[in-house]
Short mmCIF file of C-alpha atoms in Angstrom, two decimals:
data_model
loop_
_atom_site.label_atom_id
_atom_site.label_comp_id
_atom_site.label_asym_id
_atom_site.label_seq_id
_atom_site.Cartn_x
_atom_site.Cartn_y
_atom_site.Cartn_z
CA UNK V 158 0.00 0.00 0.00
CA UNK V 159 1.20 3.58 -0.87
CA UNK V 160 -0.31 6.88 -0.88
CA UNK V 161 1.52 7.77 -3.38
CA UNK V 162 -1.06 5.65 -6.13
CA UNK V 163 -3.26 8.55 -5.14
CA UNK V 164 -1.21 11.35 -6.02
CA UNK V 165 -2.59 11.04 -9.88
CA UNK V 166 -5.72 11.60 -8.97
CA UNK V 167 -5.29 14.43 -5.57
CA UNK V 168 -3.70 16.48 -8.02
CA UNK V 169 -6.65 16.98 -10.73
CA UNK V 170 -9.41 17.67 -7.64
CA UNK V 171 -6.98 19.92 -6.13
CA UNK V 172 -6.69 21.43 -9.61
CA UNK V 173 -10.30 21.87 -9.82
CA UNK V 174 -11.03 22.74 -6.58
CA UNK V 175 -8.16 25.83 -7.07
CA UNK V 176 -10.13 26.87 -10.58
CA UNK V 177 -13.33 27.02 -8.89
CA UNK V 178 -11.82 28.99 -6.31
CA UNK V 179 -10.22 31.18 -8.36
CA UNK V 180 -12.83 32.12 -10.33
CA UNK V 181 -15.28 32.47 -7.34
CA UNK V 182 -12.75 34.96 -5.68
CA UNK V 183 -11.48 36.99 -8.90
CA UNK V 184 -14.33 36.49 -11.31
CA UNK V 185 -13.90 37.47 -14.95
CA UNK V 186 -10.19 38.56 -14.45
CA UNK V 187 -9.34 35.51 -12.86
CA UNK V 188 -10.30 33.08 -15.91
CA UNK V 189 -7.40 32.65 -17.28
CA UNK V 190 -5.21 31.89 -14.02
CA UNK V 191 -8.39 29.41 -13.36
CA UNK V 192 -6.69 27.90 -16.77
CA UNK V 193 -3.63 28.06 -16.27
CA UNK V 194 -4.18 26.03 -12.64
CA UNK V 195 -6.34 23.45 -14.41
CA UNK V 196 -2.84 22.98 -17.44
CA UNK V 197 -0.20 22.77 -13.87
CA UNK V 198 -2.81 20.46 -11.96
CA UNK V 199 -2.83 18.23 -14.99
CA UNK V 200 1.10 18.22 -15.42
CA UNK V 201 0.96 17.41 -12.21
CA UNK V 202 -1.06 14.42 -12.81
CA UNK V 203 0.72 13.44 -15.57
CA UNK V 204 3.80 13.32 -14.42
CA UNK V 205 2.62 11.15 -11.33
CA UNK V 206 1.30 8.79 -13.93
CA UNK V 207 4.91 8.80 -15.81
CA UNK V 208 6.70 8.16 -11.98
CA UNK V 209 4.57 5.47 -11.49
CA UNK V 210 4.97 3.22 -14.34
CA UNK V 211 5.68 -0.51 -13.38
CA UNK V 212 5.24 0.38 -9.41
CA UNK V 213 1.94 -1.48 -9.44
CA UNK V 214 1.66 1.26 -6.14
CA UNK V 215 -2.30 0.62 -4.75
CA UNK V 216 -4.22 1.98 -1.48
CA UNK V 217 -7.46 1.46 0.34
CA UNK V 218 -7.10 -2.67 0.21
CA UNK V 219 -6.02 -2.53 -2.95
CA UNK V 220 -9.30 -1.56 -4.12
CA UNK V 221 -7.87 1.70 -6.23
CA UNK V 222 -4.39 0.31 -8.30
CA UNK V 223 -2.21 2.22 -10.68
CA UNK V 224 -1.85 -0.79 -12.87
CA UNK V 225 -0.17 -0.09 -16.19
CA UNK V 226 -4.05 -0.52 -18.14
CA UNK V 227 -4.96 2.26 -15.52
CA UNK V 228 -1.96 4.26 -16.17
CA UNK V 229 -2.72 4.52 -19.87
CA UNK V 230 -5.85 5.14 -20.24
CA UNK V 231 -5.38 7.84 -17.53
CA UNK V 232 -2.89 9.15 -19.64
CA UNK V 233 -5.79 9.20 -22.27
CA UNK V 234 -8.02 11.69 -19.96
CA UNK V 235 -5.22 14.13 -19.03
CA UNK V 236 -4.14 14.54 -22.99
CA UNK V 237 -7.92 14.89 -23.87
CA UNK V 238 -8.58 17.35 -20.48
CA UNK V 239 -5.32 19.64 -21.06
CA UNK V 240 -6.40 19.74 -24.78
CA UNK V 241 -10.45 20.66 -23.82
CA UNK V 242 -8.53 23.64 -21.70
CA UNK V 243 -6.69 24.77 -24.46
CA UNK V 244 -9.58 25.08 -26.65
CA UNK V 245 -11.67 26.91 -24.62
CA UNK V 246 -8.82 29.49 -23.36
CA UNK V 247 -10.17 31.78 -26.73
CA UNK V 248 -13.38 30.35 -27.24
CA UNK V 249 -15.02 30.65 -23.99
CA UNK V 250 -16.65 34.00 -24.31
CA UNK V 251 -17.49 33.66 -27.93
CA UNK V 252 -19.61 30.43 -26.97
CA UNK V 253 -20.25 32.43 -23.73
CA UNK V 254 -19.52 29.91 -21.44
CA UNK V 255 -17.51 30.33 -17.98
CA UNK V 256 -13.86 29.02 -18.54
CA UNK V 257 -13.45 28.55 -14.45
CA UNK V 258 -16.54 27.11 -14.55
CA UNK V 259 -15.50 24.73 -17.26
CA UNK V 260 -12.11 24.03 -15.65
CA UNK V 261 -13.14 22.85 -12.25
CA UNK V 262 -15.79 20.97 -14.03
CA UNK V 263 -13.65 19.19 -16.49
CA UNK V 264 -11.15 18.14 -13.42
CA UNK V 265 -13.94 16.92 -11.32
CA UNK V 266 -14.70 14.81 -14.17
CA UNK V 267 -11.35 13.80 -15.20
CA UNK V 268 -11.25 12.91 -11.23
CA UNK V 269 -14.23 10.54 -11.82
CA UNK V 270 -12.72 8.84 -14.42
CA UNK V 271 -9.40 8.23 -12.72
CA UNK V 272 -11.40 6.50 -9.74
CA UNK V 273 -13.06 3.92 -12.60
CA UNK V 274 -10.15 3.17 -14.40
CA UNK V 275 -7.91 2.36 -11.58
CA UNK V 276 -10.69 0.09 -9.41
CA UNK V 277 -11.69 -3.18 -9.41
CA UNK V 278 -14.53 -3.19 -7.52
CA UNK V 279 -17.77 -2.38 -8.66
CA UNK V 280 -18.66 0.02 -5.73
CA UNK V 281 -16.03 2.02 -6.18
CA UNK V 282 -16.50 2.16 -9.97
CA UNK V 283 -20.09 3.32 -9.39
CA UNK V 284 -18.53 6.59 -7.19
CA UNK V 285 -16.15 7.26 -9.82
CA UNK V 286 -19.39 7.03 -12.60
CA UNK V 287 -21.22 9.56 -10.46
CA UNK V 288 -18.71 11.90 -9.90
CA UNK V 289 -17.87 11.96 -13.88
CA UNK V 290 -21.63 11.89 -14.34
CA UNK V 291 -22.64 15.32 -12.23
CA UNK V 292 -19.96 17.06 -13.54
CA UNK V 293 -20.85 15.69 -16.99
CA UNK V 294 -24.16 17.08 -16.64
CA UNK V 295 -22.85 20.71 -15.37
CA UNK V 296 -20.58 20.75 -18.65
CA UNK V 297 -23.51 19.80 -20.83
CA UNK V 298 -25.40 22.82 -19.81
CA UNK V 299 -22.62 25.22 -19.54
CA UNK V 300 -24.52 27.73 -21.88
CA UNK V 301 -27.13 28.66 -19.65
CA UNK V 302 -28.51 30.69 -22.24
CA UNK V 303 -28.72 28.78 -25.01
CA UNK V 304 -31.93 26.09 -25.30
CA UNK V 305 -30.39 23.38 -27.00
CA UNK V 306 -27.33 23.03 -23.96
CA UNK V 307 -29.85 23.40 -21.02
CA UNK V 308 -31.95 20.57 -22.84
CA UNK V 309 -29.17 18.42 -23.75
CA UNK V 310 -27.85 18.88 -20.04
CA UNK V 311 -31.46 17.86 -18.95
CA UNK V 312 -32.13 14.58 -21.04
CA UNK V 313 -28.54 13.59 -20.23
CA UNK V 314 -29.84 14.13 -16.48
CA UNK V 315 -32.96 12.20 -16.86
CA UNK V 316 -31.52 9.02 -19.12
CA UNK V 317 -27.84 9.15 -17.01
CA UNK V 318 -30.30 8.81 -13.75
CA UNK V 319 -32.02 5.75 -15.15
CA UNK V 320 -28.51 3.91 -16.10
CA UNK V 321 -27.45 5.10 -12.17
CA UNK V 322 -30.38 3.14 -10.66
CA UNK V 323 -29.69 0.12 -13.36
CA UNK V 324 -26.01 -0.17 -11.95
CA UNK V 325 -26.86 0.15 -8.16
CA UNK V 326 -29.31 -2.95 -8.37
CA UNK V 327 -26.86 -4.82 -10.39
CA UNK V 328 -24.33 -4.14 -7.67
CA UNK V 329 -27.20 -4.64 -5.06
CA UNK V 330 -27.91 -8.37 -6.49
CA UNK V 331 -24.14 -9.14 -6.62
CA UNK V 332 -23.50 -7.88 -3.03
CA UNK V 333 -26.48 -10.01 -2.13
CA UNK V 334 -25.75 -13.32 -3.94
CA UNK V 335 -22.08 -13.18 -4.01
CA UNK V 336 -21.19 -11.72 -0.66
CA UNK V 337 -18.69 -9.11 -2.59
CA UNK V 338 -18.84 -6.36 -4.78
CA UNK V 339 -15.70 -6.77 -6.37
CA UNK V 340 -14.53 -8.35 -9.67
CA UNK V 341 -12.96 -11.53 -8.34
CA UNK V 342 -16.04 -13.02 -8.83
CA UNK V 343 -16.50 -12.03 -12.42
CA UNK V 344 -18.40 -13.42 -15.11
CA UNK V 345 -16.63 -16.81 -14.58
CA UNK V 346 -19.32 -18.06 -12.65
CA UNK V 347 -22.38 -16.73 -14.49
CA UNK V 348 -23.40 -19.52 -16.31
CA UNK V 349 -23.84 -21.56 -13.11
CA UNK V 350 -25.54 -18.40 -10.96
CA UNK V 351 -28.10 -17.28 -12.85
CA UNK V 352 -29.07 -14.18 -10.41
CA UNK V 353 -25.25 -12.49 -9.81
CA UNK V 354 -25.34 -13.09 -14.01
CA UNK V 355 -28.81 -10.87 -13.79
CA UNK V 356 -27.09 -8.45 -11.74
CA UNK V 357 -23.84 -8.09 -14.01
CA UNK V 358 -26.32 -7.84 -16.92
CA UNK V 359 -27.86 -4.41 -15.24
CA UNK V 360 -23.89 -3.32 -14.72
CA UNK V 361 -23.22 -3.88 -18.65
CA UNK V 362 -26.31 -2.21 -19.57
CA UNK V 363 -25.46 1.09 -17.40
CA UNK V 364 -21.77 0.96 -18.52
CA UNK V 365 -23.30 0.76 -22.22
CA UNK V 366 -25.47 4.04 -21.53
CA UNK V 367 -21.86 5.70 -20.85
CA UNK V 368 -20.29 4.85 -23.96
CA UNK V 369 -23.04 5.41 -26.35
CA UNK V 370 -23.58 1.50 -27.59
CA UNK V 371 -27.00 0.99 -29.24
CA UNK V 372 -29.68 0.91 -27.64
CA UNK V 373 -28.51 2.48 -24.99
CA UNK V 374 -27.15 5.24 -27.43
CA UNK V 375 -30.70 7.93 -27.99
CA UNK V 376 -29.10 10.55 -25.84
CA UNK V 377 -26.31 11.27 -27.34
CA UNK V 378 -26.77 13.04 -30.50
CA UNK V 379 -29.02 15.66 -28.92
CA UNK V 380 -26.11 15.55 -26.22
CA UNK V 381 -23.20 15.87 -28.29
CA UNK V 382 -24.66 18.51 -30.22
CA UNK V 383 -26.18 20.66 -27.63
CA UNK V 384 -22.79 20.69 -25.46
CA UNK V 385 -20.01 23.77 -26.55
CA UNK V 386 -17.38 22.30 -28.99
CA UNK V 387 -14.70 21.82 -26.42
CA UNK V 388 -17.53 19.16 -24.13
CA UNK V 389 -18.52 17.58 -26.58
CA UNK V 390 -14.90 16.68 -27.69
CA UNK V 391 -14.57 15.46 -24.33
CA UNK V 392 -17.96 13.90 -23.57
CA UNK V 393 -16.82 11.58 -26.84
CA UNK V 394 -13.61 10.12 -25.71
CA UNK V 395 -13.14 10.12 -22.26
CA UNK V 396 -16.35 8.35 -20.52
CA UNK V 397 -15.74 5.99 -23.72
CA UNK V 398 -12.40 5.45 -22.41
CA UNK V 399 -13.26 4.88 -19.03
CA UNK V 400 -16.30 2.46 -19.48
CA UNK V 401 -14.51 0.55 -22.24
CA UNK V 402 -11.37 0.01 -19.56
CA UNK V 403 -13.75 -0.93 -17.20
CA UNK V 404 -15.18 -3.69 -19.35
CA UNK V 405 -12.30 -5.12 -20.48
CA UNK V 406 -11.07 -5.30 -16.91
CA UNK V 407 -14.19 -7.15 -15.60
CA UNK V 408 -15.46 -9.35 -18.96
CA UNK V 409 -12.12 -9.52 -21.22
CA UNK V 410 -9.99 -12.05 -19.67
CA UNK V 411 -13.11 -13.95 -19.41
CA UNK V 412 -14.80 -13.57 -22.83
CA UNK V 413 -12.95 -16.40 -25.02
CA UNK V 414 -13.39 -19.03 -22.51
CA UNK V 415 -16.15 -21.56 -23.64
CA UNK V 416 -19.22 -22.54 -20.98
CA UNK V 417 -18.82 -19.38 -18.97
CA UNK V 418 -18.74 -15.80 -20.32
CA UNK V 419 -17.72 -16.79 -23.35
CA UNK V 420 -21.07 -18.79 -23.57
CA UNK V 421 -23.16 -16.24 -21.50
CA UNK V 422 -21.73 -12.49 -22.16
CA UNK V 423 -19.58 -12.79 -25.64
CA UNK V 424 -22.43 -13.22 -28.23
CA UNK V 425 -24.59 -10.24 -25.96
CA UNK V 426 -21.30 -7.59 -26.29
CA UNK V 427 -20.82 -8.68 -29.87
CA UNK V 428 -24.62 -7.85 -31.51
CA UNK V 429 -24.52 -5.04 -29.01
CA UNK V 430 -21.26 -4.12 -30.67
CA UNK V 431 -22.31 -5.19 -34.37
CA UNK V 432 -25.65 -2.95 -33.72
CA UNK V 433 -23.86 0.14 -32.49
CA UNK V 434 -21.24 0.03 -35.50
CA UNK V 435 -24.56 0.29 -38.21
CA UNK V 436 -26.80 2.20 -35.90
CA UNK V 437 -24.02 5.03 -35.79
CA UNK V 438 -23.03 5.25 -39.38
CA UNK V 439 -26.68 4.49 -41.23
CA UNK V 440 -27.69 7.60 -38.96
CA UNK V 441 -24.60 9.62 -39.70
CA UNK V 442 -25.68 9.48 -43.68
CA UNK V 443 -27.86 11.54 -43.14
CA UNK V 444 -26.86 14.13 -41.23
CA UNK V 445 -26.23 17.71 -42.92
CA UNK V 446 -24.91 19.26 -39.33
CA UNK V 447 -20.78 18.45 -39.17
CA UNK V 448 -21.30 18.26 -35.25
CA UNK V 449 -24.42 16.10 -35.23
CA UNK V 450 -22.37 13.83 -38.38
CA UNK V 451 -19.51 13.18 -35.78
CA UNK V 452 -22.10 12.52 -32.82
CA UNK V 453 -23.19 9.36 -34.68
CA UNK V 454 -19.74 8.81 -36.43
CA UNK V 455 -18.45 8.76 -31.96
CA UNK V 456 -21.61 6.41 -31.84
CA UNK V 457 -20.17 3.87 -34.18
CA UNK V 458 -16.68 4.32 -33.08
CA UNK V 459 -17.91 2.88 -30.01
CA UNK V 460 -18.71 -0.70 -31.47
CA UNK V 461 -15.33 -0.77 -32.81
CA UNK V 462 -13.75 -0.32 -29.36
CA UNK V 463 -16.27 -2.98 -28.15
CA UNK V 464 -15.21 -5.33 -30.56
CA UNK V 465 -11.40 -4.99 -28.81
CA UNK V 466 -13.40 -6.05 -25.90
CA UNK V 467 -14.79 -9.07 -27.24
CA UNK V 468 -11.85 -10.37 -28.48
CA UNK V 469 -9.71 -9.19 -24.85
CA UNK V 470 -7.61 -7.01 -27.04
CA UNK V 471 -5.83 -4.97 -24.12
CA UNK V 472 -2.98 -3.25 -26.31
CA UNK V 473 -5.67 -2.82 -29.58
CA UNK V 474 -7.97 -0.92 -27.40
CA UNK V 475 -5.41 1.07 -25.79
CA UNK V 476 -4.08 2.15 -29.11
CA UNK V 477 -7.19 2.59 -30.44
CA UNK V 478 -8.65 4.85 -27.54
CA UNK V 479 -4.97 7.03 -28.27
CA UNK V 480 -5.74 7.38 -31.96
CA UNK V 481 -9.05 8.22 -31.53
CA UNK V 482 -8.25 11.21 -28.90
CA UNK V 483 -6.28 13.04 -31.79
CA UNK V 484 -8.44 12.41 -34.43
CA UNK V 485 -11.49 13.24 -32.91
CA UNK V 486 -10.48 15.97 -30.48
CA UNK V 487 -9.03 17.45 -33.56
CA UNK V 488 -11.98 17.35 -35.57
CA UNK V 489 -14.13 19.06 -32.93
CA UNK V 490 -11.11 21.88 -32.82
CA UNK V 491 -11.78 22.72 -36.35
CA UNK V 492 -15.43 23.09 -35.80
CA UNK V 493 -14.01 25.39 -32.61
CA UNK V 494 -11.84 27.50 -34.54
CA UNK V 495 -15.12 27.38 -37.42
CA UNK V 496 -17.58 28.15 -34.66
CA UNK V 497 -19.28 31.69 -34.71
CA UNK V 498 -21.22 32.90 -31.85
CA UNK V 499 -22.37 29.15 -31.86
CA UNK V 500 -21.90 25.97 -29.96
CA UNK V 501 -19.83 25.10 -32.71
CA UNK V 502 -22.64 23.61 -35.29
CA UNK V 503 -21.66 24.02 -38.40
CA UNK V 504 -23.55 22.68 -41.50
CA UNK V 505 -22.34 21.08 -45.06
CA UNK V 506 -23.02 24.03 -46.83
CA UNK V 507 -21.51 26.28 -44.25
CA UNK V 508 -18.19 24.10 -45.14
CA UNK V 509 -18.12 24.81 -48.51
CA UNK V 510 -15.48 26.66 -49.93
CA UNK V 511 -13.04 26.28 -47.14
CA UNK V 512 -10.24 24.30 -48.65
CA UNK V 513 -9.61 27.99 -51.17
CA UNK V 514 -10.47 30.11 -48.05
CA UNK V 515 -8.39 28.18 -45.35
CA UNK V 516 -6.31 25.85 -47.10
CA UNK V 517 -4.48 24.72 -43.66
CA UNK V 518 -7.66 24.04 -41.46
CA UNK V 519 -9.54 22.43 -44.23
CA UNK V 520 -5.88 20.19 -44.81
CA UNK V 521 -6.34 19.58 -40.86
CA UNK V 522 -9.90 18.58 -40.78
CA UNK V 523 -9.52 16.46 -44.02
CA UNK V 524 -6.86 14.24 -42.61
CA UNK V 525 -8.95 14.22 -39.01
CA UNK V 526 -11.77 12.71 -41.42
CA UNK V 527 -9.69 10.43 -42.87
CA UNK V 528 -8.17 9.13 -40.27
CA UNK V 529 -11.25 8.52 -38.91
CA UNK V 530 -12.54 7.21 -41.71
CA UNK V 531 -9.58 4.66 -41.64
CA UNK V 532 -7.68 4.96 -44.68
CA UNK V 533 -3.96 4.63 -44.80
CA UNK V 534 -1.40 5.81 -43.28
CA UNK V 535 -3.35 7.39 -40.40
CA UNK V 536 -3.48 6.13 -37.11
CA UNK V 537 -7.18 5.73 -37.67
CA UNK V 538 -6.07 2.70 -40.52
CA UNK V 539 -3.66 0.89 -37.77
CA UNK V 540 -6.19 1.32 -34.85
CA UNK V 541 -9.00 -0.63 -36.87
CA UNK V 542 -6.56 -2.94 -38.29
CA UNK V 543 -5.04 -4.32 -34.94
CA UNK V 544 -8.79 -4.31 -33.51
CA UNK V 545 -10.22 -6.57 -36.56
CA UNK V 546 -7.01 -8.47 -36.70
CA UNK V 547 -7.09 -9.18 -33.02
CA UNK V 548 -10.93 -10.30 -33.19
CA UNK V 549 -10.41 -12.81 -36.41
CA UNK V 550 -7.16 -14.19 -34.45
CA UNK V 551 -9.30 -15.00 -31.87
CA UNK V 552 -12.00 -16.75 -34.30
CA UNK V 553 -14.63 -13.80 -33.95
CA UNK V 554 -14.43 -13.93 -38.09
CA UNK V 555 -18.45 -12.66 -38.18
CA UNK V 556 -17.70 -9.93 -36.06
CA UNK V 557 -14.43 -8.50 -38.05
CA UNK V 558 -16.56 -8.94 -41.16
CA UNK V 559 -18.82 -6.65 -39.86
CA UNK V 560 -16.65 -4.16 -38.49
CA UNK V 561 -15.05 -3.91 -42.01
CA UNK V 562 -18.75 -3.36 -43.51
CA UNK V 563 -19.31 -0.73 -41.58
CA UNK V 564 -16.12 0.50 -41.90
CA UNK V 565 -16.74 1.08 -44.98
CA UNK V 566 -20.21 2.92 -45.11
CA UNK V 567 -18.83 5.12 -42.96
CA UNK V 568 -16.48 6.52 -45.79
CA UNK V 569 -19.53 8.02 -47.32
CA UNK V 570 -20.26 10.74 -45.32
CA UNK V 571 -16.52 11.57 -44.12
CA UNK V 572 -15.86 11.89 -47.70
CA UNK V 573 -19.20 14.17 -47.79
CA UNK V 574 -17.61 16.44 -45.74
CA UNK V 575 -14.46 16.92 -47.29
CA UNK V 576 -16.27 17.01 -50.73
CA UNK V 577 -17.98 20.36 -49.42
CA UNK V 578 -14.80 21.78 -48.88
CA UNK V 579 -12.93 21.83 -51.67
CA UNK V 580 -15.83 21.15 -54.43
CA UNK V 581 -18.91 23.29 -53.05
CA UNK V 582 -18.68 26.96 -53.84
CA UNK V 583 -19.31 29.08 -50.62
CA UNK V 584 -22.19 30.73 -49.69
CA UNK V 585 -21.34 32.80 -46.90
CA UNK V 586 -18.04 33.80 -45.07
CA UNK V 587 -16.31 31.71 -42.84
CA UNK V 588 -15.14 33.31 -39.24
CA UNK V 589 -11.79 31.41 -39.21
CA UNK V 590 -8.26 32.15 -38.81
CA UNK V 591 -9.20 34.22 -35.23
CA UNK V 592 -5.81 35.05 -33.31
CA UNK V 593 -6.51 32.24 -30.31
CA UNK V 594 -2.26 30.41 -30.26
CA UNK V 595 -3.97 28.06 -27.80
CA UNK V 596 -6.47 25.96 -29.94
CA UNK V 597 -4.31 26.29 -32.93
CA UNK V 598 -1.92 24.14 -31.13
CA UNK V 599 -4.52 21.64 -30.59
CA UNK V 600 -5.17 21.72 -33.78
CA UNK V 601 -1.29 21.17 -34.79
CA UNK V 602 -0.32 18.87 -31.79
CA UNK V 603 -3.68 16.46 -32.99
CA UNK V 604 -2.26 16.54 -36.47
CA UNK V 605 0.91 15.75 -35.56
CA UNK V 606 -0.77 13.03 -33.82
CA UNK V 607 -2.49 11.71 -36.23
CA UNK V 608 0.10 11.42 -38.74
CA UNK V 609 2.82 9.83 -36.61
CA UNK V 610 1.02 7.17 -34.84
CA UNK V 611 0.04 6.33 -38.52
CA UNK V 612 3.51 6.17 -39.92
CA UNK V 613 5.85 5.18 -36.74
CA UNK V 614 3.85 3.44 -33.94
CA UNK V 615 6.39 1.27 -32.84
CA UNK V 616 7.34 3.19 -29.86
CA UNK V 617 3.85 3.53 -28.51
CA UNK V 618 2.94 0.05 -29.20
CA UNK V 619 6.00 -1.42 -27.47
CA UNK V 620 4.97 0.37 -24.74
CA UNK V 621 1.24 -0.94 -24.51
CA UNK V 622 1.73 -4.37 -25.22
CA UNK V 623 5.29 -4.51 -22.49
CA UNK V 624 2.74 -2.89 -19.90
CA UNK V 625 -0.20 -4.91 -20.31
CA UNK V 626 1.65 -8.25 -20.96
CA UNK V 627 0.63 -9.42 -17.63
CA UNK V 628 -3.01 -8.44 -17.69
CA UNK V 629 -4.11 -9.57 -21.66
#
């Protein structure tokens, strides 16, 4: 036991609990130094995470550990939380939302996660899922004068409430059958206790709600797209990352093992995951919004990251969920820098033109599209390939087929989009190119993402598959 495996996570609340302060105390002037403590708190964090590689350090009973899958995907939320800052330093008061506000917010949440990822108990997950989920709800509805946030912020109340109570009598009818709320019992036994089975059922289900998988997935286009830019980039990646990490950590070692989960949980997770992949992309066809396009392109994203799950794919999800921060969370800062005095909804037609107008964000957004698209050589292509490959090496051959399928219909309408750019004639001028350093380096630093974990992933990969040799 060492209380240093907390320092990770005491560093992000105290971040957040000095950007609320500050901008209680110092108001409007204050909102950038509310920033600036949310960027250091995160360091902070992140270099805790770095110090604590391969110490396997755990407290409480070993009920919170700062195992290496922990480590990385915490990793994951401080990128995607330092880069949500960043992106709202300029664009705060042109979406008119509160930047301390959103700071102390975005750590609580980023707190939340840290407290799932790193647990194996399913009590302690569920305090982690409710921090994340109030201050998810507080972000959603930042713009308190804008309709579309306050209503997104309320369904995601209402519909995040129900998937609450579905996970507490899950846990209840573990606790009660099994004598434990932790994972040790697992889905090993399920096929021969029908009612703790029941109960992890109700877990899945909530956990599902949280990362968008059909049909627990009706919230979150109006979600996604009623949430400023700079959320919604967040509310797409990092509860994903979390709930996915959870999953694997619970069902995954389990899921290939005939007459137990594999027999019970593995063909549930893999039409849940086969659903979500079509669901997402046949609804994304027909979108004309860009943001509401990537809600349901996140959507569908989701069943690919599930089907790493199915097939206990540790390092392929890992990899995937770091690809995936860059491409999307650079996507969403193009619609950011794009965004007018708007939540950042921009339409096809409001597109067109911008490859002759601005030839270097339309170049961005293009490869962002096409990475998450998956053609080659983004990181987008070598995320889905070491996914499918992972699930046909482990004889899930339906499944990969599928993923491929609709892999492919999603090309359609990322191809849409950058078809409006450079082949649609504008029809009204685009706001872009505003003087804000700190979102154009999200922009560059996702890019640069993008493009090297496409071409030179060895590094990174090494990395994932040495640290979670032991788990996967």
């Amino acid at each position: 036991m060492s209380f240093l495996a907390l320092a990770p996570l005491l560093a992000v609340v105290a971040g957040a609990l000095a950007s609320l302060l500050i901008e209680a105390f110092l108001g409007r002037k204050g909102r950038e130094l509310a920033a600036a403590a949310a960027i250091l708190a995160l360091l902070a964090a992140g270099l805790f995470i770095v110090r604590s590689w391969n110490l396997e350090l755990a407290y409480f009973g070993a009920r919170l550990v700062l195992d290496p899958l922990a480590l990385l995907v915490m990793a994951v939320f401080v990128l995607i939380a330092a880069f949500v800052v960043l992106m709202s330093v300029g664009s705060a008061s042109r979406q008119d939302f509160n930047l301390g506000q959103l700071c102390g917010l975005l750590l609580l949440a980023t707190a939340g996660l840290m407290i799932m990822v790193s647990s194996g108990d399913w009590l302690v997950v569920f305090l982690g899922l409710e921090v994340l989920s109030v201050a998810s709800y507080a972000l959603t509805g930042l713009r308190r004068n804008d309709r579309a946030s306050s209503e997104a912020a309320a369904k995601y109340f209402l519909m995040g409430s129900f998937a609450g109570a579905f996970f507490v009598f899950g846990l209840a009818i573990i606790f009660g059958a099994t004598g434990s709320s932790g994972f040790a019992f697992g889905p090993a036994g399920v096929a021969a206790a029908p009612l703790p089975a029941a109960g992890l059922g109700l877990i899945v289900a909530a956990l599902f709600f949280k990362i968008a998988i059909a049909p627990f997935h009706m919230w979150a286009p109006d979600v996604y797209e009623g949430a400023p830019a700079p959320v919604t980039a967040f509310l797409t990646i990092a509860p994903k990352a979390a709930g996915l990490a959870v999953l694997l950590r619970a069902l995954g070692p389990a899921m290939d093992k005939a007459g137990t989960a594999g027999a019970v949980f593995a063909p549930a997770v893999s039409v849940a995951a086969v659903l979500t992949m079509f669901v997402g992309n046949l609804a994304a066809l027909r979108q004309t919004n860009v943001k509401r396009l990537l809600a349901y392109s996140a959507i569908a994203h989701s069943g690919y990251l599930l089907v790493a799950v199915v097939s206990g794919d540790g390092p392929g999800l890992v990899f995937y969920l770091v690809a995936y921060l860059f491409m999307n969370a650079g996507a969403f800062a193009v619609l950011t820098v794009l965004a007018g005095e708007g939540n950042g909804s921009l339409s096809l037609l409001g597109i067109a033109g911008l490859g002759r107008r601005h030839p270097a964000l339309a170049a961005c957004l293009a490869v962002f599209l096409l990475s998450l698209a998956g053609f080659p050589p983004t990181s987008g292509f070598l995320a889905k390939f070491y996914v499918f490959s992972a699930a046909v090496a482990k004889g899930h051959i339906l499944l990969a087929v599928a993923a491929v399928l609709a892999s492919l219909v999603s090309v359609a309408y990322y191809l849409r989009v950058i078809v409006a750019m450079y082949m649609k004639d504008p029809e009204a001028e685009l706001e872009a190119g505003r003087d804000e350093p700190a979102l154009w380096l999200v922009v560059f630093l996702c890019a640069f993402g993008v493009v090297q974990l496409g071409l030179w992933p060895g590094n990174l990969l090494a990395l994932i598959r040495q640290g979670l040799s032991g788990l996967f």
